mmCIF file of C-alpha atoms in Angstrom:
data_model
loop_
_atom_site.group_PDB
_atom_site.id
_atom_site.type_symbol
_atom_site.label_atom_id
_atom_site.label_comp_id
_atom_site.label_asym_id
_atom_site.label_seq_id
_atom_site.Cartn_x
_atom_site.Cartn_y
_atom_site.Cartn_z
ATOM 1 C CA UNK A 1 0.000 0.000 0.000
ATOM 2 C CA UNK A 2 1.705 3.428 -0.726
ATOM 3 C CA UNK A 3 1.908 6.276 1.417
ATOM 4 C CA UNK A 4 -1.243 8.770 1.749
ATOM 5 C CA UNK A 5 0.713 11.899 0.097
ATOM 6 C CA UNK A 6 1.375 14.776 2.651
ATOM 7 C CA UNK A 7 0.975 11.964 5.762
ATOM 8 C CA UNK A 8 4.077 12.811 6.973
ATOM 9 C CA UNK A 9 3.333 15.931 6.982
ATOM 10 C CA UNK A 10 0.503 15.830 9.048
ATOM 11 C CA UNK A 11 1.870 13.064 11.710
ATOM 12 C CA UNK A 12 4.642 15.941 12.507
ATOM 13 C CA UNK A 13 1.674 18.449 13.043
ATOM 14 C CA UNK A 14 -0.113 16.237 15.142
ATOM 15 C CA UNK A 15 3.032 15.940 17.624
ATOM 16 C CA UNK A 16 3.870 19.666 17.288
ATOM 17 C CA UNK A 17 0.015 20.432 18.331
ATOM 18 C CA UNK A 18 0.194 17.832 21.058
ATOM 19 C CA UNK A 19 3.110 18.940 23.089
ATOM 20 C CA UNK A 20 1.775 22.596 22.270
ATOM 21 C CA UNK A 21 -1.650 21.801 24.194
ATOM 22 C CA UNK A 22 0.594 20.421 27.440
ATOM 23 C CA UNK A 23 1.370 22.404 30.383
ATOM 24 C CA UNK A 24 5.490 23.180 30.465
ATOM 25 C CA UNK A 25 7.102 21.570 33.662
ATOM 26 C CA UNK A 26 9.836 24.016 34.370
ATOM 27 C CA UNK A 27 11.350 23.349 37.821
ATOM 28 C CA UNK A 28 13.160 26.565 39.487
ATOM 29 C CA UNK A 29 16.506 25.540 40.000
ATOM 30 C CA UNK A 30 17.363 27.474 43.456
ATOM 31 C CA UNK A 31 14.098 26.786 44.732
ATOM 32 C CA UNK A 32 13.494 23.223 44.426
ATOM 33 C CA UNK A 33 16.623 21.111 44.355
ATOM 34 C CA UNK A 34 16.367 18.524 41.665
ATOM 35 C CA UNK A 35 15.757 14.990 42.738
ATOM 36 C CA UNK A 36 19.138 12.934 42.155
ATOM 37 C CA UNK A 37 19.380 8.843 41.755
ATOM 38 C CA UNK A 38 20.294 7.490 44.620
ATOM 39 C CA UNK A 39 24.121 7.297 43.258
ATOM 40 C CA UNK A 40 24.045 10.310 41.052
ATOM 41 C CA UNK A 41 28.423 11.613 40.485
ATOM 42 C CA UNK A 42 28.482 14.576 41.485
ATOM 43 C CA UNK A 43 31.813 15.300 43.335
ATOM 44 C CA UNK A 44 34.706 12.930 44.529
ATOM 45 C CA UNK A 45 34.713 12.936 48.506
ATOM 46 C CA UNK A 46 37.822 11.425 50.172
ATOM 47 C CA UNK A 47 37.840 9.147 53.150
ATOM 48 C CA UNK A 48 40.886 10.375 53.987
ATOM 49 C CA UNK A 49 42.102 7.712 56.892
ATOM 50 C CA UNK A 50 41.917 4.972 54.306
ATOM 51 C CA UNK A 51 44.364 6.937 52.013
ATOM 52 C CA UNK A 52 47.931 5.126 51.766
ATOM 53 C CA UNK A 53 49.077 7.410 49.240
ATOM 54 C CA UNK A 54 49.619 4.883 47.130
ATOM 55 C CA UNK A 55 49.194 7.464 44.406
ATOM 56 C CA UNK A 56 47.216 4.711 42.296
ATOM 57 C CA UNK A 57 44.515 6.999 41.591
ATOM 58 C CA UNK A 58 47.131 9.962 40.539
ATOM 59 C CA UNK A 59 48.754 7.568 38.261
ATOM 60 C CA UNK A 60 45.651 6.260 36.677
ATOM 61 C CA UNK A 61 44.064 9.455 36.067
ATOM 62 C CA UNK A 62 44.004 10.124 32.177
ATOM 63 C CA UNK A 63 43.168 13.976 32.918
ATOM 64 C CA UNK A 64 46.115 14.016 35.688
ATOM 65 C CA UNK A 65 44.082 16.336 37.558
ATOM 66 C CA UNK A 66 44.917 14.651 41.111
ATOM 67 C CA UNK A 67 47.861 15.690 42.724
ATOM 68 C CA UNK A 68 49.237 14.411 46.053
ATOM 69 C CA UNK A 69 52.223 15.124 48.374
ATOM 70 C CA UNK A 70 53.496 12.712 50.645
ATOM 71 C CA UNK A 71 56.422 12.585 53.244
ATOM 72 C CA UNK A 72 58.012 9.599 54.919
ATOM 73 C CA UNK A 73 57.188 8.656 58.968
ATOM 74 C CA UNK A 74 59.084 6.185 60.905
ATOM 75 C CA UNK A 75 57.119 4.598 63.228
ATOM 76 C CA UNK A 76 58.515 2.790 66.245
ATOM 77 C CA UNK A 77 58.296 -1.100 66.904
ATOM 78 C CA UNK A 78 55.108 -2.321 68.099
ATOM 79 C CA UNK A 79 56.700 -5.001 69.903
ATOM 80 C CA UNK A 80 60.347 -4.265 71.820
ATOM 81 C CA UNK A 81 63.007 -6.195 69.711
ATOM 82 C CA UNK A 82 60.951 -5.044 66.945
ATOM 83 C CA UNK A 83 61.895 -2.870 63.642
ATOM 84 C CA UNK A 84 60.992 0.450 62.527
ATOM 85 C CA UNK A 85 58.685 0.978 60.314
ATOM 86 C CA UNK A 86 58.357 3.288 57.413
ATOM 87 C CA UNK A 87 54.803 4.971 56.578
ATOM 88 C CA UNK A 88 53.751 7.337 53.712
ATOM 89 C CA UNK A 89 51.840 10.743 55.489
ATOM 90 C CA UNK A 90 49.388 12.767 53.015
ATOM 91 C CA UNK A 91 50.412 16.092 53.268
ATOM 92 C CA UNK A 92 48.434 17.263 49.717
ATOM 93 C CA UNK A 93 45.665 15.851 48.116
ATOM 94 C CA UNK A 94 43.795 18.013 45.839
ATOM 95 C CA UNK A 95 41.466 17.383 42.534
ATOM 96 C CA UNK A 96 41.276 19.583 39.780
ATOM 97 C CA UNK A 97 37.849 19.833 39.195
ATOM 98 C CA UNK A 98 38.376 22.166 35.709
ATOM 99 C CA UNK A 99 40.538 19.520 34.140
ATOM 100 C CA UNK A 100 37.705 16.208 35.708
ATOM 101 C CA UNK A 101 36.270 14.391 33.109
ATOM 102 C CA UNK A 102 34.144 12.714 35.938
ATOM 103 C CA UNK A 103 35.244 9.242 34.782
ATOM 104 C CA UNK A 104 35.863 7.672 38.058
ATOM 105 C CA UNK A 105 38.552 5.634 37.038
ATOM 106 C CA UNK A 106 40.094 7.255 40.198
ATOM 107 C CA UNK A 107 38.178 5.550 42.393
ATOM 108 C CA UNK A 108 37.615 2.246 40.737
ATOM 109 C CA UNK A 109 41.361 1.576 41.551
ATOM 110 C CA UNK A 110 41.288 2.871 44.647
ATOM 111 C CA UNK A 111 42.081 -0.366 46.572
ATOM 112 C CA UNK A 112 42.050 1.115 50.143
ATOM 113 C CA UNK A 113 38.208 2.777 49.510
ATOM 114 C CA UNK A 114 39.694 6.176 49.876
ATOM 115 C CA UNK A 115 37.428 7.851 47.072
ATOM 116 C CA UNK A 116 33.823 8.131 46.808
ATOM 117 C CA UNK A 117 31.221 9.468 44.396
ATOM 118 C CA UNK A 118 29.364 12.435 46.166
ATOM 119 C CA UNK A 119 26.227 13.375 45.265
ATOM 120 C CA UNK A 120 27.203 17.430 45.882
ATOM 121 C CA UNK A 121 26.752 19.289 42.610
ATOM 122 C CA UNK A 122 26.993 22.959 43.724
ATOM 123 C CA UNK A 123 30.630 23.992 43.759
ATOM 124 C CA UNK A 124 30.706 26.612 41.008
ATOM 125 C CA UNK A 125 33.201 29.272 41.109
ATOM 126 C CA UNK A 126 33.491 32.559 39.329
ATOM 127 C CA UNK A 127 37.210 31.782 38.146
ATOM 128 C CA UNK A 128 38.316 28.542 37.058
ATOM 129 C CA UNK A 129 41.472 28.577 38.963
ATOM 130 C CA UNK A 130 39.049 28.126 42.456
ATOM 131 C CA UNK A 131 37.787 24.637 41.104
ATOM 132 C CA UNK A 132 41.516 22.944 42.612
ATOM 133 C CA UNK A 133 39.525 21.593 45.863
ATOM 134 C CA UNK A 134 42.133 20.782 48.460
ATOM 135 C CA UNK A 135 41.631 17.553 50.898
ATOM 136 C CA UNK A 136 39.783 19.682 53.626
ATOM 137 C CA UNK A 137 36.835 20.432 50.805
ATOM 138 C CA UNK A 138 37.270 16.911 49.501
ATOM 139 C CA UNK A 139 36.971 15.490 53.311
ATOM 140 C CA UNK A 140 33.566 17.983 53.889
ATOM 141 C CA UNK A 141 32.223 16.150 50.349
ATOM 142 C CA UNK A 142 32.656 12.876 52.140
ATOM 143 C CA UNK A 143 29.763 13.152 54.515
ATOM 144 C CA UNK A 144 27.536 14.160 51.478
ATOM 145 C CA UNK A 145 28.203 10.175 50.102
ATOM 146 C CA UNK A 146 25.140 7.948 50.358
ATOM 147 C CA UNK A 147 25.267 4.633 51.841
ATOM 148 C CA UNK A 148 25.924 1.706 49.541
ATOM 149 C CA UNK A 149 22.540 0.036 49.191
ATOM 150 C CA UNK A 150 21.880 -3.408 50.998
ATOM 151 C CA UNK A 151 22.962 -6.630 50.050
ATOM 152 C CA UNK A 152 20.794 -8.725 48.332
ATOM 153 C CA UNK A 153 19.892 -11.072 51.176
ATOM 154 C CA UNK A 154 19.623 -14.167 48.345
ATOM 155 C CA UNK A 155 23.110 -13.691 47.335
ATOM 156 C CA UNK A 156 26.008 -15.903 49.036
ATOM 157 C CA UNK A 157 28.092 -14.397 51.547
ATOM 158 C CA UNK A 158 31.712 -12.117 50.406
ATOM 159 C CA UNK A 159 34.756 -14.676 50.916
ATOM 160 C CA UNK A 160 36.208 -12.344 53.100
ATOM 161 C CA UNK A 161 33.512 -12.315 55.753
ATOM 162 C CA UNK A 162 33.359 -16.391 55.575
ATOM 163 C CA UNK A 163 37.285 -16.716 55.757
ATOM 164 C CA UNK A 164 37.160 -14.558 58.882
ATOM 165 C CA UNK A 165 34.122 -16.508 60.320
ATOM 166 C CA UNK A 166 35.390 -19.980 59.892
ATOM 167 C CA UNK A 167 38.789 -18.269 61.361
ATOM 168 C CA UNK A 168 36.731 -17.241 64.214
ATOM 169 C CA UNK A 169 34.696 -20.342 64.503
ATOM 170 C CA UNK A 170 37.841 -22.705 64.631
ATOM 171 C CA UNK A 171 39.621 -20.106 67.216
ATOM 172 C CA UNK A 172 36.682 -20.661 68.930
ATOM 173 C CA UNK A 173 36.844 -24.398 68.740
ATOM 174 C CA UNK A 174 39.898 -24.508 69.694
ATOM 175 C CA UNK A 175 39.299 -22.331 73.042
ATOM 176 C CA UNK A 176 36.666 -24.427 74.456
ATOM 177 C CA UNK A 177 38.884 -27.460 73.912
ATOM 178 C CA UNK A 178 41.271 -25.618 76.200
ATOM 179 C CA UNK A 179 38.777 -24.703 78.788
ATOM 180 C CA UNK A 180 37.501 -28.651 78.823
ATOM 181 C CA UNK A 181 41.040 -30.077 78.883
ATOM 182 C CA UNK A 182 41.355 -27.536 81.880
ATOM 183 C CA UNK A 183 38.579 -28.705 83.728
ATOM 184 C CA UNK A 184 39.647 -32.385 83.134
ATOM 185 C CA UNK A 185 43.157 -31.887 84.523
ATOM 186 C CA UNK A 186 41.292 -30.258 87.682
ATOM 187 C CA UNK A 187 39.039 -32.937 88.698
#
């Protein structure tokens, strides 16, 4: 069957009259704050305990818009007869939010969870060289990150948590052995 001449025509009317007829939805930005998903990238918020300064992130970073400063701690045995230890202290760690291409490559090989996707969007500046946030900003962002959502409770348990229970479980077997070998070498 061939094509009613002008049909296209007319379909394209029909959706120009449509959306004409509807009411706008225009939401007034400083107002009303916008409704994010739950895990909406906004900022990058740093945990900063957890940082090593492994510089991982600094390296991987195609933008190299991370930069971080370190120094060099000893820290004294633990035990007496022990060694000193050596420990990397962050003294800079600062993101350069004008050169971000919000990739979060960053933080996918962050392996100490040191980086986190904030949902913060409002950190315009009037001159670019004010988006450099140092890690004081980058620590406020941090309390800004959601929670991860729950675990599904169907899904099997992370190896980690079942390597430390069955750790605990047998250092628990093995304790109450002791106590009843005890108790036997009493009576």
């Amino acid at each position: 069957m061939a094509p009613v001449p002008g049909s296209g025509l007319a379909k394209g009317l029909a959706v120009t009259l449509r959306t004409m007829t509807r009411k706008s939805v225009t939401a007034q930005y400083p107002d009303t704050q916008p409704a994010l998903p739950p895990r909406s990238r906004g900022v990058i918020g740093l945990f900063e305990e957890n940082c090593t300064v492994c510089m991982l992130c600094a390296r991987e970073c195609p933008d190299w818009c991370i930069y971080i400063d370190s120094h060099k701690e000893t820290v004294p045995p633990a035990a007496p007869g022990g060694r000193e230890r050596s420990r990397n202290v962050l003294d800079r760690f600062a993101i350069d939010f004008s050169l971000c291409m919000y990739c979060g490559i960053c933080i996918e090989v962050c392996p100490f969870d040191a980086l986190f996707w904030s949902p913060e969007f409002e950190y315009a500046e009037t001159d670019i060289r004010d988006l450099t946030h140092e890690r004081d900003k980058l620590r406020e962002w941090m309390w800004t990150v959601p929670a991860p959502p729950a675990l599904d409770p169907g899904a099997e348990e992370p190896k980690e948590i079942a390597a430390a229970r069955k750790t605990a479980e047998k250092l628990a077997a093995a304790q109450a052995e002791a106590r009843q070998d005890a108790q036997e070498g009493e009576s």
